């Protein structure tokens, strides 16, 4: 919530609009993924090694070995390979999670009152919208980071080829599994934020 200068003295709080909340989520997601992309790249390659032919496996020993070899073999900025879809995914994830959560809480409170069930239901809704908004970008990001050759020249090329081969629904391939992964994260994360905000308000 944003407290406007004109309302501080009156002790009143003014809620952010849906679009302001979405904007905050977009910015936070972009900043977070710039920091986390190197480790995300290492994770994707670790997972991909298990399904690649033996001669194509990278055989990283641990995350430190993966990061150092990526820098040595591909250059420092290779740590941010796939950064465009990663940023798009993070922005879509945060926008689809944070803004709908606050909006759902406000709407559900009118129906159910101030109960814990409101927070739980709102976080489940936010988990669904976060998964729906971010999965297309997650699919593109994973394809770019897993490739061992030059199948895709970049973000838009990967999107174009995915659309041609798998049609529009291909961007949401594996949605159920992805939702099962994202929803618990959203519920736990958002409920913890509410608890921390509650404690902070009473300090």
Short mmCIF file of C-alpha atoms in Angstrom, two decimals:
data_model
loop_
_atom_site.label_atom_id
_atom_site.label_comp_id
_atom_site.label_asym_id
_atom_site.label_seq_id
_atom_site.Cartn_x
_atom_site.Cartn_y
_atom_site.Cartn_z
CA UNK A 1 0.00 0.00 0.00
CA UNK A 2 1.07 3.57 -0.73
CA UNK A 3 0.58 6.28 1.85
CA UNK A 4 0.11 9.61 0.13
CA UNK A 5 1.60 12.78 1.62
CA UNK A 6 -1.81 14.36 1.96
CA UNK A 7 -3.09 11.44 4.01
CA UNK A 8 -0.08 10.81 6.26
CA UNK A 9 -1.20 13.37 8.83
CA UNK A 10 -4.72 11.93 8.79
CA UNK A 11 -3.42 8.36 9.27
CA UNK A 12 -5.13 7.18 6.11
CA UNK A 13 -3.68 4.84 3.49
CA UNK A 14 -4.49 4.87 -0.19
CA UNK A 15 -4.25 1.62 -2.16
CA UNK A 16 -2.22 1.44 -5.34
CA UNK A 17 -4.20 0.89 -8.53
CA UNK A 18 -4.01 -2.48 -10.30
CA UNK A 19 -1.70 -1.03 -12.95
CA UNK A 20 0.62 0.52 -10.35
CA UNK A 21 0.86 -2.86 -8.62
CA UNK A 22 1.56 -4.53 -11.97
CA UNK A 23 4.30 -1.97 -12.68
CA UNK A 24 5.98 -2.62 -9.34
CA UNK A 25 5.90 -6.35 -10.07
CA UNK A 26 7.44 -5.85 -13.52
CA UNK A 27 10.35 -3.78 -12.19
CA UNK A 28 11.04 -6.13 -9.27
CA UNK A 29 11.00 -9.16 -11.57
CA UNK A 30 13.42 -7.61 -14.06
CA UNK A 31 15.95 -6.63 -11.38
CA UNK A 32 15.79 -10.03 -9.67
CA UNK A 33 16.41 -12.04 -12.83
CA UNK A 34 19.45 -9.96 -13.85
CA UNK A 35 21.04 -11.02 -10.56
CA UNK A 36 19.88 -14.64 -10.67
CA UNK A 37 20.34 -15.53 -14.36
CA UNK A 38 23.85 -17.09 -14.05
CA UNK A 39 22.65 -19.61 -11.46
CA UNK A 40 19.45 -20.25 -13.41
CA UNK A 41 21.53 -20.97 -16.52
CA UNK A 42 23.67 -23.45 -14.57
CA UNK A 43 20.52 -25.15 -13.20
CA UNK A 44 18.96 -25.57 -16.65
CA UNK A 45 22.18 -27.07 -18.04
CA UNK A 46 22.52 -29.47 -15.10
CA UNK A 47 18.98 -30.69 -15.76
CA UNK A 48 19.52 -30.92 -19.52
CA UNK A 49 22.67 -33.05 -19.15
CA UNK A 50 20.61 -36.02 -18.03
CA UNK A 51 18.70 -36.29 -21.31
CA UNK A 52 21.50 -35.40 -23.73
CA UNK A 53 23.59 -38.02 -25.58
CA UNK A 54 26.84 -38.76 -23.73
CA UNK A 55 28.99 -36.92 -26.29
CA UNK A 56 26.95 -33.72 -25.91
CA UNK A 57 26.90 -33.59 -22.10
CA UNK A 58 28.80 -30.82 -20.41
CA UNK A 59 29.41 -32.86 -17.22
CA UNK A 60 29.66 -29.95 -14.83
CA UNK A 61 30.83 -31.09 -11.38
CA UNK A 62 29.00 -28.45 -9.33
CA UNK A 63 27.58 -24.94 -9.72
CA UNK A 64 30.98 -23.30 -9.21
CA UNK A 65 32.49 -25.49 -11.91
CA UNK A 66 29.56 -24.71 -14.22
CA UNK A 67 29.89 -20.94 -13.80
CA UNK A 68 33.69 -20.93 -14.17
CA UNK A 69 33.59 -23.14 -17.27
CA UNK A 70 30.88 -21.03 -18.89
CA UNK A 71 33.06 -17.93 -18.42
CA UNK A 72 36.20 -19.73 -19.64
CA UNK A 73 34.62 -21.48 -22.64
CA UNK A 74 31.95 -19.00 -23.74
CA UNK A 75 32.95 -15.65 -22.25
CA UNK A 76 31.81 -13.67 -19.19
CA UNK A 77 28.60 -12.38 -20.73
CA UNK A 78 27.52 -15.93 -21.59
CA UNK A 79 26.39 -16.10 -17.94
CA UNK A 80 23.46 -13.99 -19.09
CA UNK A 81 22.57 -16.22 -22.03
CA UNK A 82 18.82 -16.30 -22.38
CA UNK A 83 18.49 -13.08 -20.36
CA UNK A 84 15.73 -11.63 -22.57
CA UNK A 85 13.22 -14.45 -22.05
CA UNK A 86 14.38 -14.71 -18.42
CA UNK A 87 13.53 -11.05 -17.86
CA UNK A 88 10.25 -11.49 -19.72
CA UNK A 89 9.44 -14.57 -17.62
CA UNK A 90 10.31 -12.86 -14.33
CA UNK A 91 8.32 -9.77 -15.21
CA UNK A 92 5.34 -11.87 -16.31
CA UNK A 93 5.62 -14.02 -13.18
CA UNK A 94 5.70 -11.06 -10.79
CA UNK A 95 2.99 -9.15 -12.65
CA UNK A 96 0.82 -12.27 -12.74
CA UNK A 97 1.44 -12.97 -9.06
CA UNK A 98 1.63 -9.71 -7.10
CA UNK A 99 -1.01 -7.55 -8.76
CA UNK A 100 -3.73 -10.27 -8.97
CA UNK A 101 -3.01 -11.26 -5.35
CA UNK A 102 -3.70 -7.80 -3.97
CA UNK A 103 -6.65 -7.34 -6.29
CA UNK A 104 -8.14 -10.73 -5.36
CA UNK A 105 -7.73 -9.98 -1.65
CA UNK A 106 -9.58 -6.68 -1.99
CA UNK A 107 -12.42 -8.33 -3.90
CA UNK A 108 -12.69 -11.39 -1.63
CA UNK A 109 -12.71 -9.28 1.54
CA UNK A 110 -15.98 -7.74 0.40
CA UNK A 111 -17.49 -11.24 0.13
CA UNK A 112 -15.82 -13.14 3.01
CA UNK A 113 -14.67 -10.44 5.41
CA UNK A 114 -11.27 -10.28 7.14
CA UNK A 115 -10.42 -13.99 7.36
CA UNK A 116 -7.32 -16.08 6.71
CA UNK A 117 -9.24 -17.91 3.98
CA UNK A 118 -9.18 -14.70 1.92
CA UNK A 119 -5.36 -14.75 1.86
CA UNK A 120 -5.22 -18.45 0.98
CA UNK A 121 -7.77 -18.18 -1.84
CA UNK A 122 -6.13 -15.03 -3.20
CA UNK A 123 -2.70 -16.69 -3.21
CA UNK A 124 -4.09 -19.71 -5.12
CA UNK A 125 -5.58 -17.36 -7.72
CA UNK A 126 -2.25 -15.54 -7.94
CA UNK A 127 -0.44 -18.85 -8.44
CA UNK A 128 -2.66 -19.65 -11.42
CA UNK A 129 -2.28 -16.24 -13.06
CA UNK A 130 1.49 -16.27 -12.45
CA UNK A 131 1.82 -19.69 -14.10
CA UNK A 132 -0.38 -18.72 -17.04
CA UNK A 133 1.46 -15.45 -17.71
CA UNK A 134 5.00 -16.77 -17.30
CA UNK A 135 4.96 -20.28 -18.85
CA UNK A 136 5.36 -19.15 -22.50
CA UNK A 137 8.51 -17.23 -21.57
CA UNK A 138 9.75 -20.08 -19.38
CA UNK A 139 9.44 -22.49 -22.32
CA UNK A 140 11.42 -20.17 -24.60
CA UNK A 141 14.04 -19.49 -21.91
CA UNK A 142 14.56 -23.21 -21.28
CA UNK A 143 14.92 -23.99 -24.99
CA UNK A 144 17.53 -21.25 -25.44
CA UNK A 145 19.55 -22.24 -22.40
CA UNK A 146 19.46 -25.98 -23.15
CA UNK A 147 20.54 -25.79 -26.78
CA UNK A 148 24.01 -27.17 -27.50
CA UNK A 149 24.24 -25.88 -31.09
CA UNK A 150 22.71 -22.89 -32.85
CA UNK A 151 19.17 -24.10 -33.35
CA UNK A 152 17.78 -20.76 -32.22
CA UNK A 153 19.41 -17.43 -33.03
CA UNK A 154 17.63 -15.63 -30.22
CA UNK A 155 14.45 -14.95 -28.28
CA UNK A 156 12.17 -14.05 -31.20
CA UNK A 157 13.55 -16.81 -33.42
CA UNK A 158 12.76 -19.35 -30.70
CA UNK A 159 9.23 -17.97 -30.31
CA UNK A 160 8.71 -18.09 -34.10
CA UNK A 161 9.91 -21.70 -34.41
CA UNK A 162 7.90 -22.80 -31.37
CA UNK A 163 4.77 -21.26 -32.92
CA UNK A 164 5.45 -22.95 -36.27
CA UNK A 165 6.15 -26.40 -34.82
CA UNK A 166 3.81 -26.54 -31.84
CA UNK A 167 1.21 -23.85 -32.63
CA UNK A 168 0.02 -21.36 -30.01
CA UNK A 169 -0.83 -24.03 -27.43
CA UNK A 170 2.82 -25.13 -27.48
CA UNK A 171 3.75 -22.11 -25.38
CA UNK A 172 1.65 -23.58 -22.55
CA UNK A 173 2.94 -27.15 -22.91
CA UNK A 174 3.32 -28.75 -19.50
CA UNK A 175 1.03 -26.22 -17.81
CA UNK A 176 -0.29 -28.63 -15.16
CA UNK A 177 3.20 -29.61 -14.03
CA UNK A 178 4.33 -26.01 -14.13
CA UNK A 179 1.32 -24.87 -12.08
CA UNK A 180 1.97 -27.56 -9.47
CA UNK A 181 5.51 -26.14 -9.19
CA UNK A 182 4.55 -22.46 -9.16
CA UNK A 183 1.37 -22.52 -7.03
CA UNK A 184 2.95 -23.73 -3.74
CA UNK A 185 5.73 -21.16 -4.19
CA UNK A 186 3.16 -18.40 -4.67
CA UNK A 187 1.03 -19.48 -1.71
CA UNK A 188 3.97 -19.77 0.71
CA UNK A 189 5.72 -16.62 -0.52
CA UNK A 190 2.63 -14.40 -0.49
CA UNK A 191 1.38 -15.64 2.88
CA UNK A 192 4.84 -15.08 4.39
CA UNK A 193 4.87 -11.54 3.00
CA UNK A 194 1.51 -10.90 4.68
CA UNK A 195 2.83 -12.21 8.01
CA UNK A 196 5.96 -10.05 7.77
CA UNK A 197 3.90 -6.99 6.84
CA UNK A 198 1.65 -7.65 9.83
CA UNK A 199 4.62 -7.80 12.20
CA UNK A 200 6.23 -4.72 10.61
CA UNK A 201 3.01 -2.74 11.06
CA UNK A 202 3.07 -3.45 14.80
CA UNK A 203 6.70 -2.56 15.44
#
